[in-house]
mmCIF file of C-alpha atoms (C1' of nucleotides) in Angstrom:
data_model
loop_
_atom_site.group_PDB
_atom_site.id
_atom_site.type_symbol
_atom_site.label_atom_id
_atom_site.label_comp_id
_atom_site.label_asym_id
_atom_site.label_seq_id
_atom_site.Cartn_x
_atom_site.Cartn_y
_atom_site.Cartn_z
ATOM 1 C CA MET A 368 176.967 24.934 66.099
ATOM 2 C CA PRO A 369 177.297 28.499 64.949
ATOM 3 C CA HIS A 370 176.065 29.375 61.525
ATOM 4 C CA PHE A 371 175.827 32.572 59.551
ATOM 5 C CA ARG A 372 173.190 34.160 57.496
ATOM 6 C CA ALA A 373 172.573 37.624 56.116
ATOM 7 C CA LEU A 374 169.772 39.894 57.201
ATOM 8 C CA ASP A 375 167.284 40.356 54.408
ATOM 9 C CA LYS A 376 164.897 43.229 53.849
ATOM 10 C CA LEU A 377 162.220 41.708 56.046
ATOM 11 C CA ASP A 378 164.628 41.354 58.954
ATOM 12 C CA ARG A 379 165.690 44.952 58.619
ATOM 13 C CA LYS A 380 162.114 46.183 58.465
ATOM 14 C CA LEU A 381 161.243 44.139 61.518
ATOM 15 C CA LEU A 382 164.201 45.505 63.439
ATOM 16 C CA ASN A 383 163.368 49.053 62.450
ATOM 17 C CA HIS A 384 159.889 48.622 63.843
ATOM 18 C CA LEU A 385 160.831 46.734 66.986
ATOM 19 C CA GLN A 386 163.459 49.293 67.897
ATOM 20 C CA LYS A 387 160.660 51.829 68.122
ATOM 21 C CA ASP A 388 158.005 49.587 69.636
ATOM 22 C CA ASN A 389 158.204 45.959 70.634
ATOM 23 C CA GLN A 390 154.660 45.792 71.966
ATOM 24 C CA ILE A 391 153.038 45.950 68.583
ATOM 25 C CA PRO A 392 151.026 42.765 67.954
ATOM 26 C CA THR A 393 152.697 40.440 65.486
ATOM 27 C CA ARG A 394 149.476 40.426 63.522
ATOM 28 C CA VAL A 395 149.600 44.188 62.927
ATOM 29 C CA LEU A 396 153.286 44.079 62.094
ATOM 30 C CA ALA A 397 152.689 41.184 59.712
ATOM 31 C CA ASP A 398 149.989 43.139 57.876
ATOM 32 C CA LYS A 399 152.237 46.179 57.536
ATOM 33 C CA LEU A 400 155.015 44.114 56.016
ATOM 34 C CA HIS A 401 152.682 41.955 53.923
ATOM 35 C CA VAL A 402 153.621 38.622 55.454
ATOM 36 C CA SER A 403 151.718 36.140 57.562
ATOM 37 C CA GLN A 404 151.584 36.411 61.326
ATOM 38 C CA PRO A 405 153.501 33.177 62.033
ATOM 39 C CA THR A 406 156.267 34.208 59.638
ATOM 40 C CA CYS A 407 156.560 37.499 61.442
ATOM 41 C CA LEU A 408 156.748 35.755 64.793
ATOM 42 C CA ARG A 409 159.284 33.185 63.599
ATOM 43 C CA ARG A 410 161.608 35.828 62.236
ATOM 44 C CA ILE A 411 161.462 37.801 65.456
ATOM 45 C CA ARG A 412 162.169 34.671 67.485
ATOM 46 C CA ASP A 413 165.163 33.877 65.296
ATOM 47 C CA LEU A 414 166.529 37.401 65.675
ATOM 48 C CA ARG A 415 166.284 37.018 69.422
ATOM 49 C CA GLU A 416 167.943 33.617 69.462
ATOM 50 C CA ALA A 417 170.696 34.906 67.213
ATOM 51 C CA GLY A 418 171.428 37.727 69.623
ATOM 52 C CA VAL A 419 170.717 40.411 67.058
ATOM 53 C CA ILE A 420 167.976 41.448 69.432
ATOM 54 C CA ASN A 421 169.745 41.712 72.778
ATOM 55 C CA ALA A 422 166.857 42.440 75.049
ATOM 56 C CA ASP A 423 163.275 43.615 75.145
ATOM 57 C CA ILE A 424 162.875 46.329 77.686
ATOM 58 C CA SER A 425 160.955 49.316 78.957
ATOM 59 C CA MET A 426 162.843 52.581 78.749
ATOM 60 C CA VAL A 427 162.503 54.643 81.904
ATOM 61 C CA ASP A 428 162.941 58.398 81.756
ATOM 62 C CA PRO A 429 165.574 59.207 84.411
ATOM 63 C CA PHE A 430 164.488 62.820 84.594
ATOM 64 C CA ALA A 431 160.900 61.822 85.394
ATOM 65 C CA LEU A 432 162.312 60.148 88.496
ATOM 66 C CA GLY A 433 164.483 62.919 89.811
ATOM 67 C CA TYR A 434 167.681 61.571 88.330
ATOM 68 C CA GLY A 435 168.412 64.970 86.898
ATOM 69 C CA MET A 436 172.173 64.877 87.092
ATOM 70 C CA LEU A 437 174.573 63.467 84.576
ATOM 71 C CA ALA A 438 178.345 63.338 84.745
ATOM 72 C CA PHE A 439 181.171 62.383 82.411
ATOM 73 C CA LEU A 440 183.986 60.878 84.402
ATOM 74 C CA GLU A 441 187.415 60.245 82.902
ATOM 75 C CA VAL A 442 189.711 57.927 84.801
ATOM 76 C CA SER A 443 193.326 56.878 84.415
ATOM 77 C CA LEU A 444 194.616 53.903 86.360
ATOM 78 C CA LEU A 445 197.829 53.559 88.275
ATOM 79 C CA ASN A 446 198.406 49.950 87.336
ATOM 80 C CA GLN A 447 197.248 48.973 83.865
ATOM 81 C CA ALA A 448 197.968 45.277 84.100
ATOM 82 C CA ASP A 449 195.169 43.150 82.717
ATOM 83 C CA GLU A 450 193.888 42.009 86.059
ATOM 84 C CA PHE A 451 193.618 45.571 87.331
ATOM 85 C CA MET A 452 191.761 46.717 84.268
ATOM 86 C CA HIS A 453 189.359 43.832 84.654
ATOM 87 C CA GLU A 454 188.952 44.715 88.286
ATOM 88 C CA PHE A 455 188.016 48.288 87.395
ATOM 89 C CA GLU A 456 185.623 47.220 84.660
ATOM 90 C CA ALA A 457 183.957 44.726 86.978
ATOM 91 C CA ARG A 458 183.504 47.432 89.583
ATOM 92 C CA MET A 459 181.878 49.758 87.067
ATOM 93 C CA ASN A 460 179.608 46.927 85.997
ATOM 94 C CA LYS A 461 178.383 46.486 89.525
ATOM 95 C CA GLU A 462 177.737 50.144 90.202
ATOM 96 C CA ALA A 463 174.134 51.001 89.432
ATOM 97 C CA GLU A 464 174.941 54.674 88.825
ATOM 98 C CA VAL A 465 177.230 53.785 85.918
ATOM 99 C CA MET A 466 175.243 53.866 82.709
ATOM 100 C CA GLN A 467 178.118 53.550 80.270
ATOM 101 C CA CYS A 468 181.808 52.747 80.448
ATOM 102 C CA TYR A 469 184.337 52.815 77.602
ATOM 103 C CA PHE A 470 187.979 51.877 77.415
ATOM 104 C CA VAL A 471 189.629 54.676 75.480
ATOM 105 C CA SER A 472 193.003 55.610 74.135
ATOM 106 C CA GLY A 473 194.714 58.840 75.079
ATOM 107 C CA GLU A 474 195.318 60.722 78.272
ATOM 108 C CA TYR A 475 192.724 58.773 80.241
ATOM 109 C CA ASP A 476 191.970 55.059 80.267
ATOM 110 C CA TYR A 477 188.227 55.054 80.845
ATOM 111 C CA PHE A 478 185.297 57.246 79.947
ATOM 112 C CA VAL A 479 182.374 56.708 82.291
ATOM 113 C CA VAL A 480 178.840 58.106 82.103
ATOM 114 C CA VAL A 481 177.243 58.397 85.528
ATOM 115 C CA HIS A 482 173.595 59.116 86.269
ATOM 116 C CA VAL A 483 172.740 60.315 89.770
ATOM 117 C CA ILE A 484 170.151 62.312 91.646
ATOM 118 C CA ASP A 485 172.278 65.266 92.657
ATOM 119 C CA MET A 486 175.803 66.505 93.285
ATOM 120 C CA ASP A 487 175.906 64.973 96.730
ATOM 121 C CA ALA A 488 175.098 61.555 95.311
ATOM 122 C CA TYR A 489 177.800 62.066 92.698
ATOM 123 C CA TYR A 490 180.330 62.938 95.359
ATOM 124 C CA GLN A 491 179.449 59.847 97.337
ATOM 125 C CA PHE A 492 179.681 57.732 94.205
ATOM 126 C CA VAL A 493 183.145 59.031 93.365
ATOM 127 C CA ARG A 494 184.401 58.414 96.885
ATOM 128 C CA ARG A 495 182.957 54.933 97.011
ATOM 129 C CA ALA A 496 183.664 53.663 93.507
ATOM 130 C CA ILE A 497 186.552 55.720 92.128
ATOM 131 C CA SER A 498 188.868 57.371 94.601
ATOM 132 C CA GLY A 499 188.126 54.956 97.436
ATOM 133 C CA PRO A 500 189.164 51.518 96.122
ATOM 134 C CA GLY A 501 192.628 52.609 94.974
ATOM 135 C CA ASN A 502 194.526 52.053 91.707
ATOM 136 C CA VAL A 503 193.194 55.332 90.302
ATOM 137 C CA ARG A 504 195.958 57.721 89.314
ATOM 138 C CA HIS A 505 193.816 60.589 88.210
ATOM 139 C CA PHE A 506 190.221 61.391 87.383
ATOM 140 C CA HIS A 507 188.382 64.320 85.921
ATOM 141 C CA SER A 508 184.666 65.199 85.885
ATOM 142 C CA ARG A 509 182.631 67.083 83.327
ATOM 143 C CA PHE A 510 178.967 67.890 83.629
ATOM 144 C CA PRO A 511 176.868 67.981 80.494
ATOM 145 C CA MET A 512 174.220 70.652 80.780
ATOM 146 C CA LYS A 513 171.737 69.026 78.479
ATOM 147 C CA LYS A 514 171.187 65.690 76.816
ATOM 148 C CA THR A 515 169.961 66.692 73.385
ATOM 149 C CA LYS A 516 169.775 63.206 71.946
ATOM 150 C CA PHE A 517 169.740 59.674 73.241
ATOM 151 C CA THR A 518 168.719 56.721 71.159
ATOM 152 C CA THR A 519 169.413 53.001 71.063
ATOM 153 C CA ARG A 520 168.231 52.710 67.478
ATOM 154 C CA ILE A 521 170.820 51.917 64.894
ATOM 155 C CA ALA A 522 170.300 52.701 61.240
ATOM 156 C CA PHE A 523 170.028 49.996 58.603
ATOM 157 C CA ASP A 524 171.400 51.172 55.326
ATOM 158 C CA GLU A 525 172.075 49.053 52.255
ATOM 159 C CA LYS A 526 175.702 48.481 53.101
ATOM 160 C CA ALA A 527 174.891 47.129 56.519
ATOM 161 C CA ALA A 528 172.252 44.854 55.072
ATOM 162 C CA GLU A 529 174.789 43.045 52.957
ATOM 163 C CA LEU A 530 177.042 42.235 55.858
ATOM 164 C CA GLN A 531 177.063 38.714 57.144
ATOM 165 C CA VAL A 532 175.626 38.337 60.582
ATOM 166 C CA LYS A 533 176.621 35.766 63.099
ATOM 167 C CA THR A 534 173.459 34.038 64.207
ATOM 168 C CA GLY A 535 172.482 31.273 66.527
ATOM 169 C CA LYS A 536 174.600 28.977 68.560
ATOM 170 C CA MET B 412 145.524 68.136 83.784
ATOM 171 C CA PRO B 413 148.913 67.362 85.222
ATOM 172 C CA HIS B 414 149.058 65.799 88.631
ATOM 173 C CA PHE B 415 151.786 64.478 90.846
ATOM 174 C CA ARG B 416 152.300 61.373 92.836
ATOM 175 C CA ALA B 417 155.191 59.515 94.342
ATOM 176 C CA LEU B 418 156.416 56.147 93.203
ATOM 177 C CA ASP B 419 155.811 53.508 95.827
ATOM 178 C CA LYS B 420 157.649 50.254 96.354
ATOM 179 C CA LEU B 421 155.467 48.374 93.901
ATOM 180 C CA ASP B 422 156.128 50.909 91.171
ATOM 181 C CA ARG B 423 159.848 50.646 91.738
ATOM 182 C CA LYS B 424 159.782 46.876 91.688
ATOM 183 C CA LEU B 425 157.768 46.911 88.491
ATOM 184 C CA LEU B 426 160.178 49.327 86.857
ATOM 185 C CA ASN B 427 163.166 47.288 87.949
ATOM 186 C CA HIS B 428 161.687 44.250 86.260
ATOM 187 C CA LEU B 429 160.441 45.943 83.126
ATOM 188 C CA GLN B 430 163.798 47.586 82.548
ATOM 189 C CA LYS B 431 165.239 44.104 82.204
ATOM 190 C CA ASP B 432 162.345 42.459 80.387
ATOM 191 C CA ASN B 433 159.096 43.968 79.232
ATOM 192 C CA GLN B 434 157.830 40.792 77.615
ATOM 193 C CA ILE B 435 157.172 39.016 80.862
ATOM 194 C CA PRO B 436 153.461 38.247 81.213
ATOM 195 C CA THR B 437 151.761 40.466 83.764
ATOM 196 C CA ARG B 438 150.488 37.334 85.425
ATOM 197 C CA VAL B 439 154.009 36.096 86.181
ATOM 198 C CA LEU B 440 155.128 39.527 87.305
ATOM 199 C CA ALA B 441 152.078 39.801 89.539
ATOM 200 C CA ASP B 442 152.880 36.488 91.218
ATOM 201 C CA LYS B 443 156.463 37.550 91.858
ATOM 202 C CA LEU B 444 155.369 40.771 93.495
ATOM 203 C CA HIS B 445 152.452 39.192 95.344
ATOM 204 C CA VAL B 446 149.752 41.308 93.807
ATOM 205 C CA SER B 447 146.887 40.494 91.492
ATOM 206 C CA GLN B 448 147.395 40.457 87.757
ATOM 207 C CA PRO B 449 144.966 43.337 86.990
ATOM 208 C CA THR B 450 146.652 45.499 89.637
ATOM 209 C CA CYS B 451 149.974 44.796 88.004
ATOM 210 C CA LEU B 452 148.620 45.696 84.579
ATOM 211 C CA ARG B 453 146.976 48.902 85.793
ATOM 212 C CA ARG B 454 150.168 50.105 87.430
ATOM 213 C CA ILE B 455 152.169 49.469 84.305
ATOM 214 C CA ARG B 456 149.625 51.272 82.161
ATOM 215 C CA ASP B 457 149.725 54.264 84.499
ATOM 216 C CA LEU B 458 153.519 54.373 84.397
ATOM 217 C CA ARG B 459 153.362 54.450 80.610
ATOM 218 C CA GLU B 460 150.722 57.159 80.517
ATOM 219 C CA ALA B 461 152.676 59.194 83.028
ATOM 220 C CA GLY B 462 155.747 59.086 80.834
ATOM 221 C CA VAL B 463 157.859 57.382 83.482
ATOM 222 C CA ILE B 464 158.097 54.595 80.957
ATOM 223 C CA ASN B 465 159.207 56.339 77.797
ATOM 224 C CA ALA B 466 159.083 53.524 75.342
ATOM 225 C CA ASP B 467 158.979 49.767 75.022
ATOM 226 C CA ILE B 468 161.592 48.587 72.602
ATOM 227 C CA SER B 469 163.828 45.832 71.358
ATOM 228 C CA MET B 470 167.526 46.456 71.894
ATOM 229 C CA VAL B 471 169.591 45.601 68.826
ATOM 230 C CA ASP B 472 173.248 44.676 69.226
ATOM 231 C CA PRO B 473 175.120 46.994 66.838
ATOM 232 C CA PHE B 474 178.138 44.715 66.769
ATOM 233 C CA ALA B 475 176.026 41.771 65.617
ATOM 234 C CA LEU B 476 175.194 43.847 62.555
ATOM 235 C CA GLY B 477 178.656 44.970 61.581
ATOM 236 C CA TYR B 478 178.405 48.340 63.272
ATOM 237 C CA GLY B 479 181.683 47.746 64.993
ATOM 238 C CA MET B 480 182.942 51.272 65.147
ATOM 239 C CA LEU B 481 182.260 53.862 67.777
ATOM 240 C CA ALA B 482 183.490 57.446 67.938
ATOM 241 C CA PHE B 483 183.400 60.275 70.443
ATOM 242 C CA LEU B 484 183.162 63.566 68.622
ATOM 243 C CA GLU B 485 183.655 66.878 70.388
ATOM 244 C CA VAL B 486 182.493 69.973 68.562
ATOM 245 C CA SER B 487 182.756 73.692 69.222
ATOM 246 C CA LEU B 488 180.601 76.072 67.214
ATOM 247 C CA LEU B 489 181.602 79.337 65.578
ATOM 248 C CA ASN B 490 178.360 81.093 66.349
ATOM 249 C CA GLN B 491 176.741 80.142 69.623
ATOM 250 C CA ALA B 492 173.557 82.178 69.220
ATOM 251 C CA ASP B 493 170.469 80.251 70.207
ATOM 252 C CA GLU B 494 169.251 79.676 66.694
ATOM 253 C CA PHE B 495 172.595 78.220 65.635
ATOM 254 C CA MET B 496 172.721 75.873 68.583
ATOM 255 C CA HIS B 497 169.214 74.707 67.803
ATOM 256 C CA GLU B 498 170.225 74.235 64.216
ATOM 257 C CA PHE B 499 173.142 72.018 65.228
ATOM 258 C CA GLU B 500 171.057 70.004 67.673
ATOM 259 C CA ALA B 501 168.353 69.498 65.055
ATOM 260 C CA ARG B 502 170.954 68.262 62.597
ATOM 261 C CA MET B 503 172.320 65.740 65.100
ATOM 262 C CA ASN B 504 168.769 64.603 65.790
ATOM 263 C CA LYS B 505 168.248 63.834 62.137
ATOM 264 C CA GLU B 506 171.483 61.937 61.628
ATOM 265 C CA ALA B 507 170.935 58.222 62.145
ATOM 266 C CA GLU B 508 174.595 57.631 63.047
ATOM 267 C CA VAL B 509 174.305 59.900 66.068
ATOM 268 C CA MET B 510 173.388 57.833 69.095
ATOM 269 C CA GLN B 511 173.900 60.481 71.755
ATOM 270 C CA CYS B 512 174.447 64.212 71.863
ATOM 271 C CA TYR B 513 175.172 66.362 74.923
ATOM 272 C CA PHE B 514 175.568 70.085 75.363
ATOM 273 C CA VAL B 515 178.587 70.491 77.611
ATOM 274 C CA SER B 516 180.533 73.238 79.298
ATOM 275 C CA GLY B 517 184.225 73.719 78.720
ATOM 276 C CA GLU B 518 186.481 73.780 75.718
ATOM 277 C CA TYR B 519 183.928 72.190 73.401
ATOM 278 C CA ASP B 520 180.193 72.837 73.087
ATOM 279 C CA TYR B 521 178.935 69.389 72.186
ATOM 280 C CA PHE B 522 179.856 65.818 72.955
ATOM 281 C CA VAL B 523 178.527 63.429 70.317
ATOM 282 C CA VAL B 524 178.568 59.620 70.283
ATOM 283 C CA VAL B 525 178.575 58.244 66.749
ATOM 284 C CA HIS B 526 178.025 54.625 65.721
ATOM 285 C CA VAL B 527 179.139 53.615 62.252
ATOM 286 C CA ILE B 528 180.241 50.584 60.265
ATOM 287 C CA ASP B 529 183.853 51.554 59.639
ATOM 288 C CA MET B 530 186.289 54.417 59.421
ATOM 289 C CA ASP B 531 185.242 55.286 55.900
ATOM 290 C CA ALA B 532 181.639 55.670 57.034
ATOM 291 C CA TYR B 533 182.830 57.854 59.901
ATOM 292 C CA TYR B 534 184.799 60.078 57.535
ATOM 293 C CA GLN B 535 181.771 60.481 55.305
ATOM 294 C CA PHE B 536 179.614 61.261 58.291
ATOM 295 C CA VAL B 537 181.969 63.987 59.533
ATOM 296 C CA ARG B 538 182.158 65.587 56.105
ATOM 297 C CA ARG B 539 178.422 65.509 55.625
ATOM 298 C CA ALA B 540 177.164 66.387 59.090
ATOM 299 C CA ILE B 541 179.966 68.269 60.853
ATOM 300 C CA SER B 542 182.550 70.000 58.706
ATOM 301 C CA GLY B 543 180.288 70.339 55.682
ATOM 302 C CA PRO B 544 177.349 72.464 56.857
ATOM 303 C CA GLY B 545 179.480 75.224 58.385
ATOM 304 C CA ASN B 546 179.345 77.001 61.766
ATOM 305 C CA VAL B 547 181.798 74.499 63.246
ATOM 306 C CA ARG B 548 184.900 76.155 64.649
ATOM 307 C CA HIS B 549 186.722 73.063 65.714
ATOM 308 C CA PHE B 550 186.137 69.372 66.272
ATOM 309 C CA HIS B 551 188.068 66.511 67.730
ATOM 310 C CA SER B 552 187.573 62.738 67.476
ATOM 311 C CA ARG B 553 188.362 59.993 69.958
ATOM 312 C CA PHE B 554 187.869 56.315 69.370
ATOM 313 C CA PRO B 555 186.926 54.141 72.312
ATOM 314 C CA MET B 556 188.493 50.737 71.933
ATOM 315 C CA LYS B 557 185.905 48.868 73.906
ATOM 316 C CA LYS B 558 182.465 49.465 75.316
ATOM 317 C CA THR B 559 182.674 47.762 78.690
ATOM 318 C CA LYS B 560 179.209 48.749 79.880
ATOM 319 C CA PHE B 561 176.037 50.072 78.376
ATOM 320 C CA THR B 562 172.745 50.063 80.156
ATOM 321 C CA THR B 563 169.527 52.034 80.097
ATOM 322 C CA ARG B 564 168.551 50.836 83.539
ATOM 323 C CA ILE B 565 168.491 53.367 86.272
ATOM 324 C CA ALA B 566 168.769 52.431 89.920
ATOM 325 C CA PHE B 567 165.957 52.974 92.391
ATOM 326 C CA ASP B 568 167.239 53.618 95.849
ATOM 327 C CA GLU B 569 165.233 54.835 98.818
ATOM 328 C CA LYS B 570 166.069 58.451 98.276
ATOM 329 C CA ALA B 571 164.849 58.402 94.710
ATOM 330 C CA ALA B 572 161.666 56.695 95.742
ATOM 331 C CA GLU B 573 160.733 59.572 97.976
ATOM 332 C CA LEU B 574 161.003 62.126 95.220
ATOM 333 C CA GLN B 575 157.816 63.441 93.714
ATOM 334 C CA VAL B 576 157.273 62.366 90.171
ATOM 335 C CA LYS B 577 155.414 64.328 87.576
ATOM 336 C CA THR B 578 152.816 62.030 86.105
ATOM 337 C CA GLY B 579 150.144 62.332 83.479
ATOM 338 C CA LYS B 580 149.494 65.164 81.097
ATOM 339 C "C1'" DG C 956 140.874 41.427 93.662
ATOM 340 C "C1'" DC C 957 137.987 38.145 90.831
ATOM 341 C "C1'" DT C 958 135.885 36.561 86.611
ATOM 342 C "C1'" DG C 959 135.021 36.214 81.671
ATOM 343 C "C1'" DA C 960 135.139 37.811 76.858
ATOM 344 C "C1'" DA C 961 138.221 39.281 73.195
ATOM 345 C "C1'" DA C 962 142.599 39.326 71.412
ATOM 346 C "C1'" DT C 963 147.123 37.500 70.824
ATOM 347 C "C1'" DC C 964 150.515 34.029 70.757
ATOM 348 C "C1'" DA C 965 152.389 29.810 69.157
ATOM 349 C "C1'" DC C 966 152.037 25.335 67.340
ATOM 350 C "C1'" DA C 967 151.128 21.354 63.612
ATOM 351 C "C1'" DC C 968 150.621 20.636 59.012
ATOM 352 C "C1'" DA C 969 150.077 21.537 54.084
ATOM 353 C "C1'" DT C 970 152.168 24.223 50.365
ATOM 354 C "C1'" DT C 971 155.467 26.453 47.541
ATOM 355 C "C1'" DA C 972 159.771 27.676 45.428
ATOM 356 C "C1'" DT D 26 165.171 21.413 51.728
ATOM 357 C "C1'" DA D 27 164.091 25.395 53.833
ATOM 358 C "C1'" DA D 28 160.914 28.946 54.341
ATOM 359 C "C1'" DT D 29 156.030 30.632 54.059
ATOM 360 C "C1'" DG D 30 151.001 30.458 54.738
ATOM 361 C "C1'" DT D 31 146.574 28.405 56.831
ATOM 362 C "C1'" DG D 32 144.048 26.817 60.534
ATOM 363 C "C1'" DT D 33 143.513 25.838 65.431
ATOM 364 C "C1'" DG D 34 144.149 25.503 70.543
ATOM 365 C "C1'" DA D 35 146.451 27.514 74.578
ATOM 366 C "C1'" DT D 36 147.715 32.087 76.874
ATOM 367 C "C1'" DT D 37 147.293 36.514 77.756
ATOM 368 C "C1'" DT D 38 145.254 40.851 77.977
ATOM 369 C "C1'" DC D 39 141.865 43.840 79.738
ATOM 370 C "C1'" DA D 40 137.244 45.291 80.772
ATOM 371 C "C1'" DG D 41 133.167 44.958 84.011
ATOM 372 C "C1'" DC D 42 131.816 43.846 88.480
#
DNA sequence: GCTGAAATCACACATTA
DNA sequence: TAATGTGTGATTTCAGC
């Protein structure tokens, strides 16, 4: 049974901390926020169960591993019937090189962010996943020279705090 | 003193797991990979110290919090002297709404991904951070209708594994 | 890779608003 | 009634060997 509740100040403070570091002991976090350790833990558990916290992960630096090449790939499909769009999206979901994929309006249908080792790997990716399988009318590549910012942290301002949040199941 | 070493199979397996879930007890992870728990822990610690693991964080679902609106913002600067580019990049770094920023070649200089609550918030953001401060020649907004994939996980194939990785400081 | 001490997590229960 | 705080046992981390 789905229910709704609003995020209060404590929730927002917790999220702001956990977005930076989720390995901090609940005891330390509790002290910082002037609540007890079990309260801290309970709130975090609830945020996870509610899906506000999607996942708890280690961030790996792609450049530290030789994945120095990034590409923006714009794709327009031949056939835009629902099943074909789903087929394309499913394919992108399976491809490990695809970091992000967006359905966009305008000249192209999809905007895809691809992370690969080098140009050869990118070429192979395009042949295998884009031009190979068919149903692609046109595609266009751009190569960002530098990633100057990348964050998964979202900001919690007052307005957002007042919004109702769908929690739990 | 910086030193180099290559990632072996164990490192890659560890990273593949931790990218999905960094809350798994090292004991469980050790059993899965058929190594001892302290070995597992030491490897992970080394990967963190080496900077291969950037951060350990909770991922927050922006849509669960009412941040339902995404925008692609392309910007070209008036003055492209180094100091002005740094100034723009620094500004994007400070803005909480900016999730990603890339320096690109072509018609525009920067590709910026912005995450906001609604169109009004986006308008305010553009006025404050883009058109307001000056040195922007032209900008153009696109609004992706759906994010069909977003991951921070990078793939570890054999080729990548053989690459030398800069570790330590 | 094994063992053990220290720390953390996570539960039951009393308390408060 | 629902959420917080206190106290306690089970797990986990992490150092020494």
